[in-house]
Each structure stands twice: as structure tokens, then as C-alpha cells.
XYZ file of C-alpha atoms in Angstrom:
99
model
C -78.207 176.384 -150.041
C -77.895 179.921 -148.764
C -79.030 181.130 -145.358
C -79.934 184.806 -145.770
C -80.055 187.062 -142.716
C -79.771 184.361 -140.039
C -77.107 182.330 -138.214
C -76.203 178.671 -138.770
C -73.949 176.324 -136.810
C -73.123 172.628 -137.321
C -71.571 170.488 -134.568
C -71.607 166.747 -133.826
C -74.277 165.856 -136.386
C -76.660 168.597 -135.248
C -77.534 171.697 -137.261
C -78.564 174.696 -135.150
C -80.277 177.587 -136.916
C -80.982 180.966 -135.326
C -84.055 182.011 -137.291
C -86.819 184.495 -136.545
C -88.114 182.411 -133.639
C -87.692 182.874 -129.884
C -85.723 179.614 -129.707
C -82.998 178.055 -131.864
C -84.119 175.449 -134.392
C -82.166 172.212 -133.883
C -82.107 169.570 -136.634
C -80.485 166.160 -136.113
C -78.833 165.263 -139.420
C -79.337 161.619 -140.525
C -76.425 159.196 -140.992
C -74.679 159.493 -144.353
C -75.325 163.213 -144.774
C -72.543 165.785 -144.476
C -73.264 169.467 -143.918
C -70.541 172.054 -144.341
C -70.875 175.744 -143.629
C -68.483 177.656 -145.858
C -67.903 180.815 -143.911
C -64.722 182.626 -144.990
C -62.978 184.157 -142.009
C -62.171 187.314 -143.977
C -65.823 188.150 -144.653
C -67.585 188.135 -141.279
C -70.504 190.450 -142.086
C -71.694 188.737 -145.224
C -75.489 188.592 -145.607
C -75.422 185.045 -147.004
C -74.096 181.936 -145.274
C -73.335 179.178 -147.828
C -74.505 175.800 -146.540
C -73.659 172.609 -148.448
C -75.622 169.384 -147.982
C -73.865 166.347 -149.451
C -73.969 162.569 -149.249
C -74.151 159.342 -151.226
C -77.960 158.930 -151.286
C -79.318 161.597 -153.656
C -82.900 161.204 -152.426
C -81.863 161.664 -148.790
C -79.752 164.728 -149.660
C -82.746 166.317 -151.398
C -85.020 165.442 -148.476
C -82.670 166.967 -145.878
C -82.260 170.112 -148.004
C -86.051 170.430 -148.306
C -86.563 169.973 -144.558
C -83.953 172.649 -143.775
C -85.515 175.028 -146.308
C -88.992 174.509 -144.815
C -87.885 176.022 -141.507
C -87.772 179.519 -143.052
C -88.702 179.813 -146.728
C -87.524 182.965 -148.515
C -90.038 185.757 -148.253
C -90.757 187.970 -151.284
C -90.352 191.412 -149.672
C -86.843 191.409 -148.151
C -85.618 188.094 -149.535
C -84.637 186.749 -146.106
C -84.846 183.028 -145.484
C -83.237 179.793 -146.610
C -83.022 179.280 -150.354
C -81.277 176.921 -152.746
C -78.190 178.325 -154.440
C -79.125 179.526 -157.900
C -82.787 179.940 -156.918
C -84.385 183.209 -157.998
C -86.819 184.847 -155.583
C -89.425 186.989 -157.274
C -89.493 190.199 -155.250
C -92.645 192.169 -154.494
C -92.996 195.894 -153.988
C -93.861 197.016 -150.460
C -96.689 199.284 -149.329
C -94.714 202.473 -150.000
C -94.157 201.560 -153.641
C -97.776 200.511 -154.182
C -99.345 203.951 -153.668
């Protein structure tokens, strides 16, 4: 998964996402699921934050990934949001390009 344009933090089984809301979104990760945030220290200002959801139960991994993605789906104009890695977002032209 890739978090585009937002902040993510994982500590003590809790995933905290700073999305476009006035409050942080806190998600308690179920037992058996591991979340790693691969943030290279050399690239601090990268637009994408790689987030890996892993575990033994494939159905639970898919469910947790879907729940995390539902917090902020990728929008078609700027492409910001949470998307699966390898997912293509069909971009739309804005108002300026329409006229």
C-alpha cells in the first residue's frame, strides 16, 4: 500500500494516520497482523509512504488493507489518498483543462 500526501505512524499495535481530517485516524491492528512503514531516512520529503500489511491469515490481511484504504481512497484529480501498490488511478482533467 502507498500513502500519498499524508502521514502514517505505527506504534504498539496502533496505526495512526494524519489524513485530511481535523483529527488523527487511529486504527487498532488485530492480532496476527504486522504493519511496517518503510520510510528510508535518506528520502524525507518523498510524496509516497510505503506501508506493508502482512500476516499468516490471507483473508485478514486483505480485510485490514481494505479498511485502511477506506479511510481515504485515492481521488482522481490530484491522486492523493491511500492506494494499493501497483494500482493505477485513472486521472481526470480539472476545470481549467475542460474549457
